[in-house]
The first five atom37 places (N, CA, C, CB, O) and aatype in JSON, in Angstrom:
{
  "aatype": [12, 0, 1, 15, 10, 15, 1, 14, 14, 11, 16, 19, 3, 10, 8, 0, 6, 0, 13, 9, 7, 3, 10, 3, 15, 18, 6, 9, 3, 6, 10, 10, 0, 6, 15, 10, 3, 8, 10, 1, 6, 12, 10, 3, 0, 0, 9, 18, 17, 7, 18, 14, 6, 9, 11, 13, 9, 8, 7, 11, 7, 11, 7, 9, 10, 11, 11, 12, 19, 18, 6, 6, 10, 5, 18, 18, 11, 15, 16, 7, 15, 9, 15, 8, 18, 8, 14, 15, 18, 5, 2, 6, 3, 9, 19, 19, 19, 5, 9, 7, 19],
  "atom_mask": [
    [1, 1, 1, 1, 1],
    [1, 1, 1, 1, 1],
    [1, 1, 1, 1, 1],
    [1, 1, 1, 1, 1],
    [1, 1, 1, 1, 1],
    [1, 1, 1, 1, 1],
    [1, 1, 1, 1, 1],
    [1, 1, 1, 1, 1],
    [1, 1, 1, 1, 1],
    [1, 1, 1, 1, 1],
    [1, 1, 1, 1, 1],
    [1, 1, 1, 1, 1],
    [1, 1, 1, 1, 1],
    [1, 1, 1, 1, 1],
    [1, 1, 1, 1, 1],
    [1, 1, 1, 1, 1],
    [1, 1, 1, 1, 1],
    [1, 1, 1, 1, 1],
    [1, 1, 1, 1, 1],
    [1, 1, 1, 1, 1],
    [1, 1, 1, 0, 1],
    [1, 1, 1, 1, 1],
    [1, 1, 1, 1, 1],
    [1, 1, 1, 1, 1],
    [1, 1, 1, 1, 1],
    [1, 1, 1, 1, 1],
    [1, 1, 1, 1, 1],
    [1, 1, 1, 1, 1],
    [1, 1, 1, 1, 1],
    [1, 1, 1, 1, 1],
    [1, 1, 1, 1, 1],
    [1, 1, 1, 1, 1],
    [1, 1, 1, 1, 1],
    [1, 1, 1, 1, 1],
    [1, 1, 1, 1, 1],
    [1, 1, 1, 1, 1],
    [1, 1, 1, 1, 1],
    [1, 1, 1, 1, 1],
    [1, 1, 1, 1, 1],
    [1, 1, 1, 1, 1],
    [1, 1, 1, 1, 1],
    [1, 1, 1, 1, 1],
    [1, 1, 1, 1, 1],
    [1, 1, 1, 1, 1],
    [1, 1, 1, 1, 1],
    [1, 1, 1, 1, 1],
    [1, 1, 1, 1, 1],
    [1, 1, 1, 1, 1],
    [1, 1, 1, 1, 1],
    [1, 1, 1, 0, 1],
    [1, 1, 1, 1, 1],
    [1, 1, 1, 1, 1],
    [1, 1, 1, 1, 1],
    [1, 1, 1, 1, 1],
    [1, 1, 1, 1, 1],
    [1, 1, 1, 1, 1],
    [1, 1, 1, 1, 1],
    [1, 1, 1, 1, 1],
    [1, 1, 1, 0, 1],
    [1, 1, 1, 1, 1],
    [1, 1, 1, 0, 1],
    [1, 1, 1, 1, 1],
    [1, 1, 1, 0, 1],
    [1, 1, 1, 1, 1],
    [1, 1, 1, 1, 1],
    [1, 1, 1, 1, 1],
    [1, 1, 1, 1, 1],
    [1, 1, 1, 1, 1],
    [1, 1, 1, 1, 1],
    [1, 1, 1, 1, 1],
    [1, 1, 1, 1, 1],
    [1, 1, 1, 1, 1],
    [1, 1, 1, 1, 1],
    [1, 1, 1, 1, 1],
    [1, 1, 1, 1, 1],
    [1, 1, 1, 1, 1],
    [1, 1, 1, 1, 1],
    [1, 1, 1, 1, 1],
    [1, 1, 1, 1, 1],
    [1, 1, 1, 0, 1],
    [1, 1, 1, 1, 1],
    [1, 1, 1, 1, 1],
    [1, 1, 1, 1, 1],
    [1, 1, 1, 1, 1],
    [1, 1, 1, 1, 1],
    [1, 1, 1, 1, 1],
    [1, 1, 1, 1, 1],
    [1, 1, 1, 1, 1],
    [1, 1, 1, 1, 1],
    [1, 1, 1, 1, 1],
    [1, 1, 1, 1, 1],
    [1, 1, 1, 1, 1],
    [1, 1, 1, 1, 1],
    [1, 1, 1, 1, 1],
    [1, 1, 1, 1, 1],
    [1, 1, 1, 1, 1],
    [1, 1, 1, 1, 1],
    [1, 1, 1, 1, 1],
    [1, 1, 1, 1, 1],
    [1, 1, 1, 0, 1],
    [1, 1, 1, 1, 1]
  ],
  "atom_positions": [
    [[-32.89, 168.64, 83.44], [-32.09, 169.36, 84.4], [-32.88, 170.58, 84.89], [-30.73, 169.77, 83.8], [-33.32, 171.38, 84.06]],
    [[-33.07, 170.73, 86.17], [-33.83, 171.83, 86.74], [-33.0, 173.11, 86.7], [-34.27, 171.51, 88.19], [-31.8, 173.11, 86.97]],
    [[-33.67, 174.19, 86.35], [-33.02, 175.49, 86.3], [-33.04, 176.11, 87.69], [-33.69, 176.41, 85.27], [-34.07, 176.08, 88.37]],
    [[-31.94, 176.66, 88.09], [-31.88, 177.31, 89.39], [-31.55, 178.78, 89.2], [-30.83, 176.62, 90.3], [-30.55, 179.12, 88.57]],
    [[-32.38, 179.63, 89.75], [-32.18, 181.07, 89.65], [-31.58, 181.59, 90.95], [-33.5, 181.79, 89.33], [-31.92, 181.12, 92.03]],
    [[-30.69, 182.55, 90.83], [-30.12, 183.2, 92.01], [-31.19, 184.03, 92.69], [-28.9, 184.08, 91.63], [-32.09, 184.56, 92.03]],
    [[-31.08, 184.14, 94.0], [-32.02, 184.99, 94.74], [-31.81, 186.45, 94.36], [-31.84, 184.8, 96.27], [-30.69, 186.95, 94.42]],
    [[-32.88, 187.11, 93.98], [-32.76, 188.53, 93.64], [-32.81, 189.39, 94.91], [-33.87, 188.96, 92.66], [-33.27, 188.93, 95.95]],
    [[-32.35, 190.63, 94.83], [-32.53, 191.53, 95.97], [-34.01, 191.86, 96.13], [-31.69, 192.84, 95.79], [-34.8, 191.66, 95.2]],
    [[-34.39, 192.35, 97.28], [-35.8, 192.72, 97.52], [-36.19, 194.0, 96.77], [-36.06, 192.91, 99.04], [-37.36, 194.21, 96.46]],
    [[-35.19, 194.84, 96.49], [-35.39, 196.07, 95.72], [-34.38, 196.07, 94.57], [-35.24, 197.35, 96.62], [-33.18, 195.92, 94.79]],
    [[-34.88, 196.25, 93.35], [-34.05, 196.17, 92.15], [-34.06, 197.51, 91.44], [-34.53, 195.03, 91.2], [-35.13, 198.05, 91.13]],
    [[-32.88, 198.05, 91.18], [-32.74, 199.29, 90.42], [-32.72, 198.94, 88.94], [-31.45, 200.08, 90.83], [-31.87, 198.17, 88.5]],
    [[-33.65, 199.5, 88.17], [-33.74, 199.21, 86.74], [-32.96, 200.2, 85.89], [-35.17, 199.19, 86.32], [-32.97, 200.08, 84.66]],
    [[-32.3, 201.17, 86.5], [-31.47, 202.09, 85.74], [-30.27, 201.31, 85.21], [-31.01, 203.31, 86.62], [-29.61, 200.59, 85.96]],
    [[-29.98, 201.44, 83.93], [-28.95, 200.64, 83.28], [-27.59, 200.74, 83.97], [-28.82, 201.06, 81.84], [-26.86, 199.75, 84.03]],
    [[-27.26, 201.9, 84.48], [-25.95, 202.06, 85.12], [-25.81, 201.2, 86.38], [-25.71, 203.51, 85.47], [-24.7, 201.01, 86.88]],
    [[-26.91, 200.71, 86.9], [-26.88, 199.86, 88.09], [-26.44, 198.42, 87.77], [-28.25, 199.84, 88.75], [-25.97, 197.71, 88.66]],
    [[-26.58, 197.98, 86.51], [-26.24, 196.59, 86.19], [-25.47, 196.41, 84.88], [-27.5, 195.79, 86.13], [-25.16, 195.28, 84.51]],
    [[-25.16, 197.51, 84.19], [-24.36, 197.44, 82.96], [-23.1, 198.27, 83.17], [-25.18, 197.96, 81.7], [-23.16, 199.41, 83.64]],
    [[-21.97, 197.69, 82.84], [-20.71, 198.37, 83.06], [-20.38, 199.45, 82.04], [0.0, 0.0, 0.0], [-19.99, 200.56, 82.43]],
    [[-20.52, 199.17, 80.75], [-20.1, 200.09, 79.7], [-21.33, 200.64, 78.98], [-19.15, 199.39, 78.71], [-21.77, 200.07, 77.98]],
    [[-21.87, 201.72, 79.47], [-23.08, 202.3, 78.88], [-22.82, 202.94, 77.52], [-23.66, 203.33, 79.81], [-23.74, 203.06, 76.71]],
    [[-21.59, 203.35, 77.26], [-21.28, 204.07, 76.02], [-21.49, 203.23, 74.77], [-19.85, 204.55, 76.07], [-21.66, 203.78, 73.68]],
    [[-21.48, 201.92, 74.9], [-21.62, 201.06, 73.73], [-23.09, 200.74, 73.41], [-20.85, 199.77, 73.94], [-23.36, 199.92, 72.53]],
    [[-24.02, 201.36, 74.12], [-25.45, 201.09, 73.93], [-26.18, 202.33, 73.41], [-26.08, 200.63, 75.25], [-25.84, 203.46, 73.75]],
    [[-27.18, 202.09, 72.6], [-28.14, 203.13, 72.2], [-29.24, 203.16, 73.25], [-28.72, 202.87, 70.75], [-29.38, 202.21, 74.02]],
    [[-30.01, 204.22, 73.3], [-31.05, 204.38, 74.33], [-32.09, 203.26, 74.27], [-31.75, 205.74, 74.18], [-32.53, 202.76, 75.3]],
    [[-32.49, 202.86, 73.06], [-33.48, 201.79, 72.96], [-32.91, 200.46, 73.43], [-33.98, 201.66, 71.51], [-33.64, 199.63, 73.96]],
    [[-31.61, 200.26, 73.25], [-30.97, 199.04, 73.75], [-30.92, 199.04, 75.28], [-29.55, 198.91, 73.17], [-31.09, 198.0, 75.91]],
    [[-30.68, 200.21, 75.86], [-30.65, 200.32, 77.32], [-32.03, 200.04, 77.91], [-30.18, 201.72, 77.75], [-32.14, 199.37, 78.94]],
    [[-33.07, 200.54, 77.25], [-34.43, 200.26, 77.71], [-34.73, 198.77, 77.62], [-35.46, 201.07, 76.89], [-35.35, 198.2, 78.52]],
    [[-34.31, 198.14, 76.53], [-34.52, 196.69, 76.37], [-33.77, 195.92, 77.45], [-34.07, 196.23, 74.97], [-34.3, 194.94, 77.99]],
    [[-32.56, 196.34, 77.76], [-31.77, 195.69, 78.82], [-32.47, 195.84, 80.18], [-30.35, 196.29, 78.89], [-32.49, 194.91, 80.98]],
    [[-33.03, 197.02, 80.42], [-33.73, 197.26, 81.69], [-34.96, 196.35, 81.81], [-34.16, 198.73, 81.8], [-35.23, 195.82, 82.88]],
    [[-35.69, 196.19, 80.71], [-36.86, 195.29, 80.73], [-36.44, 193.84, 80.91], [-37.68, 195.44, 79.44], [-37.09, 193.08, 81.62]],
    [[-35.35, 193.46, 80.27], [-34.84, 192.1, 80.45], [-34.43, 191.87, 81.91], [-33.63, 191.84, 79.52], [-34.67, 190.8, 82.48]],
    [[-33.83, 192.89, 82.51], [-33.42, 192.8, 83.92], [-34.65, 192.67, 84.82], [-32.58, 194.05, 84.32], [-34.65, 191.89, 85.77]],
    [[-35.7, 193.44, 84.52], [-36.96, 193.34, 85.27], [-37.5, 191.92, 85.19], [-38.01, 194.34, 84.73], [-37.85, 191.33, 86.22]],
    [[-37.56, 191.37, 83.99], [-38.1, 190.01, 83.81], [-37.27, 188.99, 84.58], [-38.13, 189.64, 82.32], [-37.81, 188.11, 85.26]],
    [[-35.96, 189.11, 84.46], [-35.06, 188.17, 85.14], [-35.25, 188.22, 86.66], [-33.6, 188.48, 84.78], [-35.34, 187.18, 87.3]],
    [[-35.3, 189.42, 87.21], [-35.44, 189.57, 88.66], [-36.84, 189.17, 89.14], [-35.13, 191.02, 89.08], [-36.98, 188.55, 90.19]],
    [[-37.86, 189.51, 88.36], [-39.23, 189.14, 88.74], [-39.42, 187.64, 88.65], [-40.25, 189.86, 87.84], [-40.04, 187.04, 89.53]],
    [[-38.91, 187.02, 87.6], [-39.0, 185.56, 87.48], [-38.29, 184.88, 88.64], [-38.4, 185.09, 86.13], [-38.78, 183.89, 89.18]],
    [[-37.12, 185.41, 89.03], [-36.38, 184.84, 90.15], [-37.16, 185.02, 91.46], [-34.99, 185.49, 90.27], [-37.18, 184.11, 92.29]],
    [[-37.79, 186.17, 91.65], [-38.58, 186.41, 92.86], [-39.76, 185.45, 92.93], [-39.08, 187.87, 92.9], [-40.09, 184.94, 94.0]],
    [[-40.39, 185.21, 91.8], [-41.5, 184.24, 91.74], [-40.97, 182.85, 92.07], [-42.19, 184.26, 90.33], [-41.57, 182.11, 92.86]],
    [[-39.86, 182.49, 91.47], [-39.24, 181.18, 91.69], [-38.92, 180.96, 93.17], [-37.95, 181.06, 90.86], [-39.16, 179.88, 93.7]],
    [[-38.39, 181.99, 93.84], [-38.0, 181.88, 95.24], [-39.16, 182.1, 96.21], [-36.91, 182.85, 95.54], [-38.97, 182.03, 97.43]],
    [[-40.35, 182.38, 95.7], [-41.52, 182.52, 96.55], [-41.59, 183.82, 97.33], [0.0, 0.0, 0.0], [-42.17, 183.87, 98.42]],
    [[-41.0, 184.89, 96.79], [-41.08, 186.19, 97.45], [-42.54, 186.64, 97.49], [-40.19, 187.24, 96.73], [-43.26, 186.44, 96.52]],
    [[-42.97, 187.25, 98.59], [-44.33, 187.8, 98.6], [-44.41, 189.09, 97.8], [-44.78, 188.06, 100.04], [-45.46, 189.41, 97.23]],
    [[-43.28, 189.84, 97.74], [-43.25, 191.07, 96.95], [-41.81, 191.4, 96.57], [-43.88, 192.23, 97.72], [-40.86, 190.91, 97.17]],
    [[-41.69, 192.25, 95.56], [-40.4, 192.77, 95.12], [-40.64, 194.21, 94.65], [-39.75, 191.88, 93.98], [-41.72, 194.53, 94.14]],
    [[-39.64, 195.05, 94.82], [-39.76, 196.46, 94.43], [-38.79, 196.75, 93.29], [-39.49, 197.41, 95.63], [-37.67, 196.24, 93.26]],
    [[-39.25, 197.57, 92.36], [-38.42, 197.97, 91.23], [-38.33, 199.5, 91.18], [-38.99, 197.42, 89.9], [-39.34, 200.2, 91.24]],
    [[-37.11, 199.99, 91.09], [-36.88, 201.43, 90.97], [-36.82, 201.77, 89.49], [-35.56, 201.88, 91.71], [-35.93, 201.3, 88.77]],
    [[-37.77, 202.57, 89.02], [-37.78, 202.98, 87.61], [-37.41, 204.44, 87.46], [-39.16, 202.72, 86.99], [-37.02, 204.87, 86.38]],
    [[-37.53, 205.21, 88.52], [-37.13, 206.62, 88.5], [-38.13, 207.53, 87.82], [0.0, 0.0, 0.0], [-39.24, 207.13, 87.47]],
    [[-37.69, 208.75, 87.65], [-38.54, 209.79, 87.04], [-38.23, 209.95, 85.57], [-38.37, 211.13, 87.76], [-38.89, 209.36, 84.72]],
    [[-37.22, 210.74, 85.27], [-36.84, 210.98, 83.88], [-38.02, 211.44, 83.05], [0.0, 0.0, 0.0], [-38.83, 212.25, 83.51]],
    [[-38.12, 210.93, 81.84], [-39.22, 211.28, 80.94], [-40.39, 210.32, 81.09], [-38.73, 211.28, 79.49], [-41.42, 210.48, 80.45]],
    [[-40.23, 209.32, 81.95], [-41.31, 208.37, 82.19], [-41.37, 207.22, 81.22], [0.0, 0.0, 0.0], [-42.29, 206.41, 81.28]],
    [[-40.4, 207.12, 80.31], [-40.41, 206.06, 79.31], [-40.21, 204.69, 79.97], [-39.31, 206.3, 78.25], [-40.96, 203.75, 79.7]],
    [[-39.21, 204.6, 80.85], [-38.95, 203.33, 81.53], [-40.14, 202.95, 82.42], [-37.66, 203.41, 82.38], [-40.55, 201.79, 82.44]],
    [[-40.69, 203.92, 83.13], [-41.85, 203.66, 83.99], [-43.0, 203.09, 83.18], [-42.29, 204.95, 84.71], [-43.63, 202.11, 83.58]],
    [[-43.28, 203.7, 82.03], [-44.38, 203.24, 81.17], [-44.14, 201.8, 80.72], [-44.54, 204.16, 79.94], [-45.05, 200.97, 80.75]],
    [[-42.91, 201.5, 80.31], [-42.58, 200.15, 79.85], [-42.67, 199.14, 80.99], [-41.18, 200.13, 79.24], [-43.13, 198.01, 80.8]],
    [[-42.24, 199.54, 82.18], [-42.31, 198.66, 83.35], [-43.76, 198.33, 83.67], [-41.63, 199.32, 84.58], [-44.1, 197.17, 83.9]],
    [[-44.62, 199.35, 83.69], [-46.03, 199.11, 84.01], [-46.72, 198.25, 82.94], [-46.76, 200.44, 84.16], [-47.58, 197.44, 83.27]],
    [[-46.34, 198.43, 81.68], [-46.91, 197.58, 80.63], [-46.49, 196.12, 80.82], [-46.47, 198.09, 79.23], [-47.29, 195.2, 80.65]],
    [[-45.22, 195.93, 81.17], [-44.73, 194.56, 81.4], [-45.41, 193.93, 82.61], [-43.19, 194.56, 81.6], [-45.77, 192.76, 82.59]],
    [[-45.6, 194.71, 83.67], [-46.26, 194.2, 84.87], [-47.72, 193.87, 84.59], [-46.15, 195.21, 86.01], [-48.27, 192.94, 85.17]],
    [[-48.35, 194.65, 83.71], [-49.74, 194.35, 83.33], [-49.8, 192.98, 82.65], [-50.31, 195.44, 82.39], [-50.74, 192.21, 82.88]],
    [[-48.8, 192.68, 81.83], [-48.75, 191.37, 81.18], [-48.6, 190.27, 82.23], [-47.58, 191.31, 80.17], [-49.32, 189.27, 82.19]],
    [[-47.68, 190.44, 83.17], [-47.48, 189.44, 84.23], [-48.77, 189.24, 85.03], [-46.33, 189.86, 85.17], [-49.11, 188.12, 85.4]],
    [[-49.48, 190.33, 85.29], [-50.74, 190.23, 86.05], [-51.79, 189.48, 85.23], [-51.26, 191.65, 86.44], [-52.52, 188.65, 85.77]],
    [[-51.87, 189.77, 83.93], [-52.88, 189.12, 83.09], [-52.64, 187.61, 82.96], [-52.88, 189.75, 81.69], [-53.58, 186.86, 82.72]],
    [[-51.4, 187.19, 83.13], [-51.1, 185.75, 83.06], [-51.23, 185.08, 84.42], [-49.7, 185.54, 82.51], [-51.09, 183.86, 84.52]],
    [[-51.48, 185.86, 85.47], [-51.63, 185.3, 86.8], [-50.31, 185.08, 87.53], [0.0, 0.0, 0.0], [-50.28, 184.46, 88.59]],
    [[-49.22, 185.58, 86.96], [-47.9, 185.4, 87.58], [-47.71, 186.27, 88.81], [-46.81, 185.7, 86.57], [-46.96, 185.92, 89.72]],
    [[-48.39, 187.42, 88.83], [-48.35, 188.32, 90.0], [-49.77, 188.67, 90.39], [-47.51, 189.61, 89.71], [-50.7, 188.58, 89.59]],
    [[-49.92, 189.07, 91.64], [-51.24, 189.43, 92.15], [-51.61, 190.86, 91.73], [-51.27, 189.3, 93.69], [-52.66, 191.08, 91.11]],
    [[-50.76, 191.83, 92.06], [-50.99, 193.21, 91.67], [-49.71, 194.02, 91.88], [-52.15, 193.83, 92.48], [-48.7, 193.51, 92.37]],
    [[-49.78, 195.28, 91.48], [-48.63, 196.18, 91.62], [-49.16, 197.59, 91.81], [-47.68, 196.1, 90.38], [-50.27, 197.91, 91.4]],
    [[-48.34, 198.42, 92.45], [-48.75, 199.81, 92.71], [-47.51, 200.64, 93.02], [-49.77, 199.88, 93.89], [-46.48, 200.1, 93.41]],
    [[-47.61, 201.96, 92.84], [-46.49, 202.81, 93.22], [-46.25, 202.71, 94.73], [-46.74, 204.29, 92.8], [-47.19, 202.55, 95.51]],
    [[-44.99, 202.82, 95.12], [-44.66, 202.81, 96.54], [-45.29, 204.03, 97.21], [-43.13, 202.78, 96.75], [-45.31, 205.12, 96.65]],
    [[-45.78, 203.82, 98.42], [-46.38, 204.93, 99.16], [-45.31, 205.93, 99.6], [-47.14, 204.41, 100.37], [-45.61, 207.11, 99.78]],
    [[-44.06, 205.47, 99.78], [-42.98, 206.34, 100.21], [-42.31, 207.07, 99.05], [-41.96, 205.54, 100.97], [-41.78, 208.16, 99.23]],
    [[-42.34, 206.47, 97.85], [-41.6, 207.03, 96.73], [-42.25, 206.57, 95.43], [-40.1, 206.61, 96.78], [-42.23, 205.38, 95.12]],
    [[-42.81, 207.49, 94.68], [-43.52, 207.12, 93.45], [-42.58, 206.7, 92.32], [-44.38, 208.28, 92.99], [-43.04, 206.29, 91.25]],
    [[-41.27, 206.78, 92.54], [-40.29, 206.32, 91.55], [-40.04, 204.82, 91.67], [-38.97, 207.08, 91.72], [-39.22, 204.25, 90.95]],
    [[-40.76, 204.19, 92.59], [-40.63, 202.76, 92.85], [-41.99, 202.1, 92.68], [-40.06, 202.49, 94.29], [-43.01, 202.63, 93.13]],
    [[-42.01, 200.95, 92.04], [-43.24, 200.17, 91.93], [-43.09, 198.92, 92.81], [-43.54, 199.77, 90.43], [-42.06, 198.24, 92.79]],
    [[-44.14, 198.64, 93.57], [-44.17, 197.48, 94.46], [-45.01, 196.41, 93.77], [-44.75, 197.85, 95.88], [-46.16, 196.65, 93.4]],
    [[-44.42, 195.24, 93.61], [-45.1, 194.12, 92.94], [-45.44, 193.07, 93.97], [-44.21, 193.51, 91.79], [-44.56, 192.51, 94.62]],
    [[-46.73, 192.8, 94.13], [-47.21, 191.75, 95.02], [-47.3, 190.46, 94.22], [-48.6, 192.12, 95.66], [-48.05, 190.36, 93.24]],
    [[-46.52, 189.48, 94.64], [-46.48, 188.24, 93.87], [-47.55, 187.26, 94.33], [-45.1, 187.59, 93.99], [-48.28, 186.7, 93.52]],
    [[-47.65, 187.07, 95.62], [-48.65, 186.15, 96.16], [-50.02, 186.82, 96.25], [0.0, 0.0, 0.0], [-50.16, 188.01, 95.99]],
    [[-51.0, 186.03, 96.63], [-52.36, 186.53, 96.76], [-52.48, 187.46, 97.94], [-53.34, 185.38, 96.9], [-53.57, 187.98, 98.21]]
  ]
}
C-alpha cells in the first residue's frame, strides 16, 4: 500500500505553539523533539510532493531550535535528500531549504 503524505505549506512554523494545542503538558526537551519531528514530517512531505524549496521558521530565542534544525538539515543534505539550505535573505529567523538541484 503506497503512503500518501498531505501537501505541506510552503512556509512551516516550527514553534511548538503553532502545531501543539496543550503546551503545558510538555517539558522543553519534549517540545524541541516535537519541533524536529514536525520539521522531518513537513520536509519529507515537501520532497514527496516535489517542492523545489520549503521554508522553516525557527525564530531567535536562545538559538537551541535553530541549532537543532541546522544539524537535521545537514543530515538531510549528507544523504542527498536536499540540495542545500541557507538563512532567508529577508529574515534570518527563517531557513530556506532547496530540495531540487
